[in-house]
mmCIF file with all atom_site columns, C-alpha atoms in Angstrom:
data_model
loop_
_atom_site.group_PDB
_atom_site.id
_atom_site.type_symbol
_atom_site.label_atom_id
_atom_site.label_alt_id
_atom_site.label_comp_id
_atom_site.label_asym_id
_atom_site.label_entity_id
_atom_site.label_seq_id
_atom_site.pdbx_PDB_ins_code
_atom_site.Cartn_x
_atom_site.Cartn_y
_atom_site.Cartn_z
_atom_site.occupancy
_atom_site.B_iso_or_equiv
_atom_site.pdbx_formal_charge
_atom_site.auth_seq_id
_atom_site.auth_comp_id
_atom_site.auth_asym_id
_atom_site.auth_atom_id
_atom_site.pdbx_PDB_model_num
ATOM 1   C CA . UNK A 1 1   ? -12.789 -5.834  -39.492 1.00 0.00 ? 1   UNK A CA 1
ATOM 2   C CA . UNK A 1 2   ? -14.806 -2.975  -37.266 1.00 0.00 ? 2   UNK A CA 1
ATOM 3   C CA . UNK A 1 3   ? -17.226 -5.683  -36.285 1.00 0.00 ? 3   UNK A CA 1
ATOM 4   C CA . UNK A 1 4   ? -14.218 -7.980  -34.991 1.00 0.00 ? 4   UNK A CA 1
ATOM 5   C CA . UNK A 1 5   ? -12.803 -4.240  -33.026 1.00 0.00 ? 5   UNK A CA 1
ATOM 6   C CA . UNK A 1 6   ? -15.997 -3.940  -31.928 1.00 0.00 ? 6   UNK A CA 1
ATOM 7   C CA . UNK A 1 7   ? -16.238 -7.939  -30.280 1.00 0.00 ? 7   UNK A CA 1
ATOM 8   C CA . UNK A 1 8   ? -13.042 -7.633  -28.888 1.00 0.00 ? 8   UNK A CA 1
ATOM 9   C CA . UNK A 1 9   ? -13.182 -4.135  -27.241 1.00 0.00 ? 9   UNK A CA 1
ATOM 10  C CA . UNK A 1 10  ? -17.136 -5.869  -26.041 1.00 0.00 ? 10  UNK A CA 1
ATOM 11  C CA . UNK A 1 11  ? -14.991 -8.475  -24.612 1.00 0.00 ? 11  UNK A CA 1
ATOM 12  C CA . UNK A 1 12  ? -11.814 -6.473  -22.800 1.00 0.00 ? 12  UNK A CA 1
ATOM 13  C CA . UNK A 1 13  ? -14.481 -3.748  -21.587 1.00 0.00 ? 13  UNK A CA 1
ATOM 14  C CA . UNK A 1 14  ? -16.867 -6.876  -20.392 1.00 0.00 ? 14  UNK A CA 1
ATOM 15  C CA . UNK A 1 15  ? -14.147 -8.534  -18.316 1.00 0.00 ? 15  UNK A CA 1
ATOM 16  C CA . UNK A 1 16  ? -12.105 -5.435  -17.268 1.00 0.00 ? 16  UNK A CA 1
ATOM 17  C CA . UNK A 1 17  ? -15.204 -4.741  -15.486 1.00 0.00 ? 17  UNK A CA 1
ATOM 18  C CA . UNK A 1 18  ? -16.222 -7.638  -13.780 1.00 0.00 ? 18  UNK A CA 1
ATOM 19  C CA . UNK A 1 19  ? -12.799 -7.360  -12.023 1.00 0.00 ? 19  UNK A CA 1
ATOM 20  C CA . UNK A 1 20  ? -13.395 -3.469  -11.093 1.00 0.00 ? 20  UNK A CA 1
ATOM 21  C CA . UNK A 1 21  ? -16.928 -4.940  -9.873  1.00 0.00 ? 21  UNK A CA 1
ATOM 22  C CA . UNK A 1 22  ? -15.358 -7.494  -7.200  1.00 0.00 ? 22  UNK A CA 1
ATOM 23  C CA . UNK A 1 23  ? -12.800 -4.717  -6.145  1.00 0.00 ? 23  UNK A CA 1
ATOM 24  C CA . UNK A 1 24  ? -15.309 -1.977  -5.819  1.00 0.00 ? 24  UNK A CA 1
ATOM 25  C CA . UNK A 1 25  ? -17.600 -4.247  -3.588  1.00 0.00 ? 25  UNK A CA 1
ATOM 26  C CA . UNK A 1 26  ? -14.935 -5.346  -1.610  1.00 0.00 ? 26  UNK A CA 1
ATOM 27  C CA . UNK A 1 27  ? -13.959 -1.575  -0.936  1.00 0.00 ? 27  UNK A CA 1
ATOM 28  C CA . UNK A 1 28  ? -17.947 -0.399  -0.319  1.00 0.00 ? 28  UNK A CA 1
ATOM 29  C CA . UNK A 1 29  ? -18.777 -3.395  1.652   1.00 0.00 ? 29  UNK A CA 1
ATOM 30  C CA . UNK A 1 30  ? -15.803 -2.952  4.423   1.00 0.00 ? 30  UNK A CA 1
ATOM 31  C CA . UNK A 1 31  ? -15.919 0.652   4.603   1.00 0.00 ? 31  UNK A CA 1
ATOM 32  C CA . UNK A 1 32  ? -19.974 0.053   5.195   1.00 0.00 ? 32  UNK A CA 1
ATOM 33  C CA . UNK A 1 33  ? -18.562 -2.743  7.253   1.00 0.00 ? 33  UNK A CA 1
ATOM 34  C CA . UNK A 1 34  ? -21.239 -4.977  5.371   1.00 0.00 ? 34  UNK A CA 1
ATOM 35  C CA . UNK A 1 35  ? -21.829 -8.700  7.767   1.00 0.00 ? 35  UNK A CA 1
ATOM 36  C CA . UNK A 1 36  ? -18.791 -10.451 7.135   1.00 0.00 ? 36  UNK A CA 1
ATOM 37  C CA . UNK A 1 37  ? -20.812 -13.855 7.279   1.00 0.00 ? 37  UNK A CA 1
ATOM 38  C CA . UNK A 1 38  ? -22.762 -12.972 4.499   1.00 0.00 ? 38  UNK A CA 1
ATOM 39  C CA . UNK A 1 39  ? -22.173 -15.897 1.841   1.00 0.00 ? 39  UNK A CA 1
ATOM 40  C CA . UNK A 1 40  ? -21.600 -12.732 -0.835  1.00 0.00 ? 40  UNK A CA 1
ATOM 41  C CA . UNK A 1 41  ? -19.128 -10.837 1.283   1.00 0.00 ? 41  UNK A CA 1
ATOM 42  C CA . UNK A 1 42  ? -16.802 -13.875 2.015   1.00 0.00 ? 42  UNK A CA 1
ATOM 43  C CA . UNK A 1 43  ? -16.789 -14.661 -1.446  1.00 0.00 ? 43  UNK A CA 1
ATOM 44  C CA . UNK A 1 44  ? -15.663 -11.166 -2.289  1.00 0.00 ? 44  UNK A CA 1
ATOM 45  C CA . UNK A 1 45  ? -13.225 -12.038 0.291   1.00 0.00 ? 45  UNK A CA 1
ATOM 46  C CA . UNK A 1 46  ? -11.923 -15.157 -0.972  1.00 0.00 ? 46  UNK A CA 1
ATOM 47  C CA . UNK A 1 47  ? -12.153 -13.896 -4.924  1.00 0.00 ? 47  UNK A CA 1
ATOM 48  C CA . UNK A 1 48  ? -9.802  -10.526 -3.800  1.00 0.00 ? 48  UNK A CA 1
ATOM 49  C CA . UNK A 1 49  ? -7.705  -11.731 -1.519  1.00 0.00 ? 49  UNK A CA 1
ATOM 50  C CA . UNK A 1 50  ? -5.145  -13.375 -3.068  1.00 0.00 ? 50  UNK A CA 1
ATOM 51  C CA . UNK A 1 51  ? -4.358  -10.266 -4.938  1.00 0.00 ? 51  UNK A CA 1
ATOM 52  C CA . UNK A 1 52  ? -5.212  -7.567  -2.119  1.00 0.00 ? 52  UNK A CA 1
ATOM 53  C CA . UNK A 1 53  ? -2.832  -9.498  0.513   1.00 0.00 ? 53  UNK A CA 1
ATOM 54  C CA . UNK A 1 54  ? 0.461   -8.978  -1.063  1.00 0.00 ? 54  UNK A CA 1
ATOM 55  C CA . UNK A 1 55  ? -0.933  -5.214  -2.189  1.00 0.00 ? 55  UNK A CA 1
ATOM 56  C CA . UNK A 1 56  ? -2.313  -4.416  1.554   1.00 0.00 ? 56  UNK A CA 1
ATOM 57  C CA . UNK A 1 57  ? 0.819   -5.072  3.172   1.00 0.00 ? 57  UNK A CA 1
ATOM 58  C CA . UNK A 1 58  ? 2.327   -2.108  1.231   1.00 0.00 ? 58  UNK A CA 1
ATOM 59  C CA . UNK A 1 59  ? -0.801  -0.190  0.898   1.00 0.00 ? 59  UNK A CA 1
ATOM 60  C CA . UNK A 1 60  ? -2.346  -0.210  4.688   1.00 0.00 ? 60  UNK A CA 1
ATOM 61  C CA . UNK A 1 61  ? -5.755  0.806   5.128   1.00 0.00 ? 61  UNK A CA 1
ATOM 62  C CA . UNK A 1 62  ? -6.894  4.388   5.585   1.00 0.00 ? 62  UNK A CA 1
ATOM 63  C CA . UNK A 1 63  ? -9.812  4.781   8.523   1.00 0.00 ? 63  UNK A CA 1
ATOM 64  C CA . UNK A 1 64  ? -12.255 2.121   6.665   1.00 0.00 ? 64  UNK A CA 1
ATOM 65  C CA . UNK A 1 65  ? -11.006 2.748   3.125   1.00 0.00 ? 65  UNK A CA 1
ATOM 66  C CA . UNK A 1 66  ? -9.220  0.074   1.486   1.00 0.00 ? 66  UNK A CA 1
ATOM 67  C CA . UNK A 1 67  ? -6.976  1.684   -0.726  1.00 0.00 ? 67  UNK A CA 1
ATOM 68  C CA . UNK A 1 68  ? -4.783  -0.939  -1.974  1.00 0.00 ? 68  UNK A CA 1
ATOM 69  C CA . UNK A 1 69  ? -8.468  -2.164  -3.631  1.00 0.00 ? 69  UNK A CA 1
ATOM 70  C CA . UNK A 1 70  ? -8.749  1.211   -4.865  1.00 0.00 ? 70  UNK A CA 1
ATOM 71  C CA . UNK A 1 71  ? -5.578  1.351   -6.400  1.00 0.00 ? 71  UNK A CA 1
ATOM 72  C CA . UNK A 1 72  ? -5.870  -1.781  -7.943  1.00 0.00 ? 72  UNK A CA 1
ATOM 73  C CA . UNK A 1 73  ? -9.490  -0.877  -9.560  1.00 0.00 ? 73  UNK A CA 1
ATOM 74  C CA . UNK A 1 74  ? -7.774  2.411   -10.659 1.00 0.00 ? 74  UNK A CA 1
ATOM 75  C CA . UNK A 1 75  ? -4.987  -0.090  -12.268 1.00 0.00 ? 75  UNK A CA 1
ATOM 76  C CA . UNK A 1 76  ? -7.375  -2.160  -13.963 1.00 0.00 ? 76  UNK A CA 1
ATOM 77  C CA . UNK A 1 77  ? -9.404  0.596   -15.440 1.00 0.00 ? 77  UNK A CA 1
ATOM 78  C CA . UNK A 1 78  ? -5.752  2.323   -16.731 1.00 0.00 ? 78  UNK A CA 1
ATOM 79  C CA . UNK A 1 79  ? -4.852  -1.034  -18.358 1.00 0.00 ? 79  UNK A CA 1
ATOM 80  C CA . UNK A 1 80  ? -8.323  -1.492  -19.771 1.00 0.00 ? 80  UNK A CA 1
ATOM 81  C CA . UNK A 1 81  ? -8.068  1.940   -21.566 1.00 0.00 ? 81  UNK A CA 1
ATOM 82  C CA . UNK A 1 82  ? -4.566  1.117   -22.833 1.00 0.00 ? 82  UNK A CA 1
ATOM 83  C CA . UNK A 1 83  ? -5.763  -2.177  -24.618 1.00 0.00 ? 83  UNK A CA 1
ATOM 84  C CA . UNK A 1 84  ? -8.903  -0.382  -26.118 1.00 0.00 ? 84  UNK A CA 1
ATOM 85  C CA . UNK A 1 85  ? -6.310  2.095   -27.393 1.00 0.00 ? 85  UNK A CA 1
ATOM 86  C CA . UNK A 1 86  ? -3.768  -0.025  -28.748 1.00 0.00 ? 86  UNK A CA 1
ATOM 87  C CA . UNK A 1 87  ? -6.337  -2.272  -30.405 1.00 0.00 ? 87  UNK A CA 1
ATOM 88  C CA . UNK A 1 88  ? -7.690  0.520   -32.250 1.00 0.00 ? 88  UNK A CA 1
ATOM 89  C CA . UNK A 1 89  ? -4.146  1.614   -33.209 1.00 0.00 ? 89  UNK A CA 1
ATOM 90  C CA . UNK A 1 90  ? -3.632  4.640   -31.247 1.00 0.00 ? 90  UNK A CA 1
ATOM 91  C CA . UNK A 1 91  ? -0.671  5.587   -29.055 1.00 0.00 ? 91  UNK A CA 1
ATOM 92  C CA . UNK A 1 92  ? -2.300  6.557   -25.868 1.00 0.00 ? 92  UNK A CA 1
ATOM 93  C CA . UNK A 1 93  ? -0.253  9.129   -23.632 1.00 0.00 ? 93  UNK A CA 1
ATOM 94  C CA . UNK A 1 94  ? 0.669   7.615   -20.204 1.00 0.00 ? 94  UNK A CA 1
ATOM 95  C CA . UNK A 1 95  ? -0.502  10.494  -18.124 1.00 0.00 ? 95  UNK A CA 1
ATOM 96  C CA . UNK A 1 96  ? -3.672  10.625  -20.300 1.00 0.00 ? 96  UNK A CA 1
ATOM 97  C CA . UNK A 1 97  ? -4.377  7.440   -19.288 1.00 0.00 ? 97  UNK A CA 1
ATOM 98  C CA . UNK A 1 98  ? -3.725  7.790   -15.751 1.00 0.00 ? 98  UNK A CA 1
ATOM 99  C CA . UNK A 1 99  ? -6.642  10.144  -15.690 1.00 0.00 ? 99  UNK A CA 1
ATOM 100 C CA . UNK A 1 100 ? -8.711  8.279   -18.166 1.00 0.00 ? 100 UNK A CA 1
ATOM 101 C CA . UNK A 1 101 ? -8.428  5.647   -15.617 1.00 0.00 ? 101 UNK A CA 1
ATOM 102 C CA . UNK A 1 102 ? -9.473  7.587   -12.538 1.00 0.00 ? 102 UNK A CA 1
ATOM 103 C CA . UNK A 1 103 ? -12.139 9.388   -13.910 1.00 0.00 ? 103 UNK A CA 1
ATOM 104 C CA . UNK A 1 104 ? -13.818 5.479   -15.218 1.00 0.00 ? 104 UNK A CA 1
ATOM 105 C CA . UNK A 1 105 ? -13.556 5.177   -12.178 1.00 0.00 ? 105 UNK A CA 1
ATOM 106 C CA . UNK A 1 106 ? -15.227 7.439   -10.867 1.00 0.00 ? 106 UNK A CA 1
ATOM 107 C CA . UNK A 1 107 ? -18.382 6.985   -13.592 1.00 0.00 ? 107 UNK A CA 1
ATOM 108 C CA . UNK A 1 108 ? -18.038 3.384   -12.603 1.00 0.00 ? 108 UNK A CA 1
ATOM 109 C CA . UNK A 1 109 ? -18.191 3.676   -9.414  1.00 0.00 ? 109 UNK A CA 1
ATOM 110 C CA . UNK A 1 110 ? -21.228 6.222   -9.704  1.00 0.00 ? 110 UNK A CA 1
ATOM 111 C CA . UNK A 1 111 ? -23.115 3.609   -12.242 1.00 0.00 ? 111 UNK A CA 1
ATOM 112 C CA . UNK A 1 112 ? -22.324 1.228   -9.547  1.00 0.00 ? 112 UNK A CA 1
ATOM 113 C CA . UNK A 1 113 ? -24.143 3.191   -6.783  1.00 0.00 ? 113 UNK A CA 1
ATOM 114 C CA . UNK A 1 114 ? -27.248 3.716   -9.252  1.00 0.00 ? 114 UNK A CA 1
ATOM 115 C CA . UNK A 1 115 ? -27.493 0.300   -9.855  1.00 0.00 ? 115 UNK A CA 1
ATOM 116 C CA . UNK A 1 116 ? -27.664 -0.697  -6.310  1.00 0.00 ? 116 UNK A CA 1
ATOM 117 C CA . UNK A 1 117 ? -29.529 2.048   -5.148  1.00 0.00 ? 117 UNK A CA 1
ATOM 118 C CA . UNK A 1 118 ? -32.498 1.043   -7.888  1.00 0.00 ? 118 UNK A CA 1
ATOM 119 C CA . UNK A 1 119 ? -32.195 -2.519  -7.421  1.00 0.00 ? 119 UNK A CA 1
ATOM 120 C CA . UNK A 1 120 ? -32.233 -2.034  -3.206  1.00 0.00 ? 120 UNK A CA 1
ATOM 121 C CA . UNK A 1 121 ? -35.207 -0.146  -3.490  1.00 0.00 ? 121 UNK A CA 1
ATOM 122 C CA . UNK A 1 122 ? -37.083 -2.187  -6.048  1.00 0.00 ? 122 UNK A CA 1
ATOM 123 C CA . UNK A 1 123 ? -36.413 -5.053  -3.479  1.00 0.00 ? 123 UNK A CA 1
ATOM 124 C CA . UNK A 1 124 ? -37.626 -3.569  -0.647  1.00 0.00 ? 124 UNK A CA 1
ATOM 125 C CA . UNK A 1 125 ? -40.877 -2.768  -2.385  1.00 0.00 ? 125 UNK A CA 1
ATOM 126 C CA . UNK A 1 126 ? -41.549 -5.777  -3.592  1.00 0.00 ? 126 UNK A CA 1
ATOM 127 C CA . UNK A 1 127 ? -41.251 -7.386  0.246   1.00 0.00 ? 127 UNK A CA 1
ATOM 128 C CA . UNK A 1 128 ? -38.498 -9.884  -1.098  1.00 0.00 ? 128 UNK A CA 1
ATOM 129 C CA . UNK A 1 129 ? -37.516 -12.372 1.243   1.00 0.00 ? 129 UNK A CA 1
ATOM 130 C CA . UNK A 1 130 ? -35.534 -10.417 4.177   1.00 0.00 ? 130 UNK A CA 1
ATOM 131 C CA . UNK A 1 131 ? -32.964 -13.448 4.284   1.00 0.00 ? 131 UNK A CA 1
ATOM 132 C CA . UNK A 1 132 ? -31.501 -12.471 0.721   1.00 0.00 ? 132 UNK A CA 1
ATOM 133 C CA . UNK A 1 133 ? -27.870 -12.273 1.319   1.00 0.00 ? 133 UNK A CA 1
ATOM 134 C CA . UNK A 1 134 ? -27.595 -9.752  -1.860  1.00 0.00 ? 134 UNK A CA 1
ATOM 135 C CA . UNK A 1 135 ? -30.440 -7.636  -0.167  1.00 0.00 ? 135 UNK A CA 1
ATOM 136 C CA . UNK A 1 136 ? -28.908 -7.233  3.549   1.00 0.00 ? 136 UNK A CA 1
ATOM 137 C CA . UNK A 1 137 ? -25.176 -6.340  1.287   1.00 0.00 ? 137 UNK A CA 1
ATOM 138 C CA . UNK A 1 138 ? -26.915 -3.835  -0.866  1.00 0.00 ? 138 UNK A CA 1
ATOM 139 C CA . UNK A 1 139 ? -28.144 -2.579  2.119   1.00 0.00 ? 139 UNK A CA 1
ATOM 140 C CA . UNK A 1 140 ? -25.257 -2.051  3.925   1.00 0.00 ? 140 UNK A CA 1
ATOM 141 C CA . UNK A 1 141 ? -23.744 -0.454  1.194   1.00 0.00 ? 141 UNK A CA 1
ATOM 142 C CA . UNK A 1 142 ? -26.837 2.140   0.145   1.00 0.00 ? 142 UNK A CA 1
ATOM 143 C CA . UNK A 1 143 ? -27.330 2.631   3.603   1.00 0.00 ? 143 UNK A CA 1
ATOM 144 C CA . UNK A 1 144 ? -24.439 5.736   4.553   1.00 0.00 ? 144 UNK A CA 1
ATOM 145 C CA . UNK A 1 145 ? -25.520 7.570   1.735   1.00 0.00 ? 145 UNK A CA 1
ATOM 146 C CA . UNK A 1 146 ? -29.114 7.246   2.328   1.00 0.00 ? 146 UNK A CA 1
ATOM 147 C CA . UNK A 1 147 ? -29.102 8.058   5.952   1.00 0.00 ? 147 UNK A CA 1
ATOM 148 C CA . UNK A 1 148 ? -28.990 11.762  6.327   1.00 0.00 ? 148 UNK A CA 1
ATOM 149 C CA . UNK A 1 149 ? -31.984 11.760  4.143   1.00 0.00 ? 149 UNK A CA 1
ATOM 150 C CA . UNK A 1 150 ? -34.213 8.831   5.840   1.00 0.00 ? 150 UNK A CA 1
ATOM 151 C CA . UNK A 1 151 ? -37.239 10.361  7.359   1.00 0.00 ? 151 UNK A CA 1
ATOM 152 C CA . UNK A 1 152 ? -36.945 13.724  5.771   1.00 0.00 ? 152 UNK A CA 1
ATOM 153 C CA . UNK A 1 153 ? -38.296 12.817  2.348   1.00 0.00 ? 153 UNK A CA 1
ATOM 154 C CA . UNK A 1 154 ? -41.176 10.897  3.511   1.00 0.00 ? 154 UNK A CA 1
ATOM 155 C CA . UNK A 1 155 ? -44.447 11.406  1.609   1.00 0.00 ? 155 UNK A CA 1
ATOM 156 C CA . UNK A 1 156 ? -47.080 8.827   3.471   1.00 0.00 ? 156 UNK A CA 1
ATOM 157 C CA . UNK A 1 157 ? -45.485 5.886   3.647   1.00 0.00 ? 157 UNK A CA 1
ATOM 158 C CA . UNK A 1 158 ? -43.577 6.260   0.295   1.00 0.00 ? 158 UNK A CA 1
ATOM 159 C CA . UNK A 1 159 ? -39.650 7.298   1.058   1.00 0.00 ? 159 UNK A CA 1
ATOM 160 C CA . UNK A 1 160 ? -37.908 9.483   -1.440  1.00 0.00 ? 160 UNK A CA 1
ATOM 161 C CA . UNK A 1 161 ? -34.880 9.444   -0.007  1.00 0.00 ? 161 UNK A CA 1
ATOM 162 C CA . UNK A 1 162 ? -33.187 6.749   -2.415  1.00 0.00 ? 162 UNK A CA 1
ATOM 163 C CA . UNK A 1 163 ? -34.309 9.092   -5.556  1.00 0.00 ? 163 UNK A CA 1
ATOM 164 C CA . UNK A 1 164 ? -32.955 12.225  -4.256  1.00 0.00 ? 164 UNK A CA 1
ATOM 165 C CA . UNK A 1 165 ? -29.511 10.170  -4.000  1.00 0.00 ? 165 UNK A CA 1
ATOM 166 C CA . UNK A 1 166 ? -30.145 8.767   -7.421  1.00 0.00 ? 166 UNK A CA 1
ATOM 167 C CA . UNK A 1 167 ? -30.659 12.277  -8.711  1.00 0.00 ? 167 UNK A CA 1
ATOM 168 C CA . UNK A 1 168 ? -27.248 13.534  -6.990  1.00 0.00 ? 168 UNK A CA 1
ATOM 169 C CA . UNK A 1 169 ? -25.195 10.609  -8.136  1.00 0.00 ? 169 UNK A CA 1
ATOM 170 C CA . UNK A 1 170 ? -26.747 11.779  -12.193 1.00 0.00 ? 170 UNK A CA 1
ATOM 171 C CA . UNK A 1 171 ? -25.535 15.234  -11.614 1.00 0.00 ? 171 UNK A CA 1
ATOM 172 C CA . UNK A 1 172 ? -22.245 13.990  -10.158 1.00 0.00 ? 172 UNK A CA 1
ATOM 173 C CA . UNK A 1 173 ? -21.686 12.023  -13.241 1.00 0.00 ? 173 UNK A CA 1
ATOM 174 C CA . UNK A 1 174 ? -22.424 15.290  -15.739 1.00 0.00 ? 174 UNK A CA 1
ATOM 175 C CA . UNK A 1 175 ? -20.586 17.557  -13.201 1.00 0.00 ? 175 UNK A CA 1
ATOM 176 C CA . UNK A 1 176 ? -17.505 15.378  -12.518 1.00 0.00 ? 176 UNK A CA 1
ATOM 177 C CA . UNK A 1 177 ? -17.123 12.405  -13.859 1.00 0.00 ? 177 UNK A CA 1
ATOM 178 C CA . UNK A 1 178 ? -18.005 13.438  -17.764 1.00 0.00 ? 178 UNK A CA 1
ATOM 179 C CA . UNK A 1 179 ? -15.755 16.375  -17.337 1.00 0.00 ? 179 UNK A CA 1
ATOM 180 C CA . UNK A 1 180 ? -12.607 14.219  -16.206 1.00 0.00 ? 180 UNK A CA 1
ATOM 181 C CA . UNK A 1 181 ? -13.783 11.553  -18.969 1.00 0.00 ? 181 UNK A CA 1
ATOM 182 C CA . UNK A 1 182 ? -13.071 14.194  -21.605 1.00 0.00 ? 182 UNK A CA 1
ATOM 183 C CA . UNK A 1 183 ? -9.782  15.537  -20.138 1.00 0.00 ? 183 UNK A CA 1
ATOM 184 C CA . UNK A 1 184 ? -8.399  11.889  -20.002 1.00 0.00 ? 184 UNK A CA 1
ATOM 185 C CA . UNK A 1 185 ? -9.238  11.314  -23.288 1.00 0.00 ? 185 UNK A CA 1
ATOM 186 C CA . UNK A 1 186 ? -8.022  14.307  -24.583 1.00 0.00 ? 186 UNK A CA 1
ATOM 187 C CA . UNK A 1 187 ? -4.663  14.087  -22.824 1.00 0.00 ? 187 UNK A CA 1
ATOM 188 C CA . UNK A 1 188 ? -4.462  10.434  -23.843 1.00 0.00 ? 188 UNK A CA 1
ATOM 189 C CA . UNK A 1 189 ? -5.069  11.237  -27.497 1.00 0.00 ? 189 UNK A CA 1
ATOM 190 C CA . UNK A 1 190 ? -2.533  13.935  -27.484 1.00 0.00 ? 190 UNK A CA 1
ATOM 191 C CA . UNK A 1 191 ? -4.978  17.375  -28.019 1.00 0.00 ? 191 UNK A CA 1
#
């Protein structure tokens, strides 16, 4: 029976995520105002829309922020926490899982970064072709956080600019986002 829990949970976590994915890039990539021609970025456009447009007219945007994206991310990492729970049997507190929710979130959104950051760099060193739609997105994206640092961290012609934002976005995740993990779960389990 665990191994069937275990598929399952696999499965909810698996797709739970690919839908935080789309809304995450569709928040990082107009608040980096990423090329809106870019075949990637319309069809983060086309894939959130539908959902976004009723939320958005409620929710307006906030400077380049697009919160009703945000809040539905938030919502779909709440309601993936409340299926894990209830399919292991436990009767998750709602205000647990509120903050559950927001601090997966948070860790996601960090992984996310890492991810980028890593694969953005590991592109640009390898001289792929310039033309990649994923590589001018992931640029416009990595590109705010690694701009205070560009030049500064430059050792020849290597720049180490993307690993000192690597290693803040780590310590972020121990200093904030595993902290919040554990409070969620502990309010959600009741302790």
């Amino acid at each position: 029976m665990t191994y069937l829990l275990n598929a399952l949970s696999l499965l909810i976590e698996l797709a739970f995520d690919l839908l935080a994915t789309l809304l995450v890039l569709r928040v990082l990539a107009e608040a980096a105002r990423a090329d809106f021609h870019n075949p990637i970025s319309q069809f983060l456009y086309r894939a959130t829309n539908p959902v976004l447009a009723p939320v958005r007219r409620a929710i307006p945007n906030w400077r380049r922020i697009n919160l009703a994206a945000l809040l539905l991310a938030w919502l779909v990492m709440v309601l993936k926490n409340a299926l894990l729970f209830v399919l292991l049997g436990a009767a998750p507190n709602a205000a647990g899982l509120l903050v559950l929710g927001l601090a997966d979130l948070i860790d996601f959104v960090l992984v996310f970064y890492l991810v980028l950051i890593f694969g953005w760099s590991l592109m640009s060193m390898l001289q792929v072709d310039s033309r990649q739609p994923a590589l001018h997105l992931a640029g416009a994206i990595v590109e705010p956080l690694l701009r205070p640092l560009r030049g500064r961290l430059t050792v020849g012609m290597i720049d180490f600019s993307p690993m000192a934002v690597m290693l803040v976005i780590v310590l972020a995740r121990i200093l904030i986002a595993a902290p919040l993990l554990d409070l969620g779960k502990a309010l959600t389990l009741g302790q």
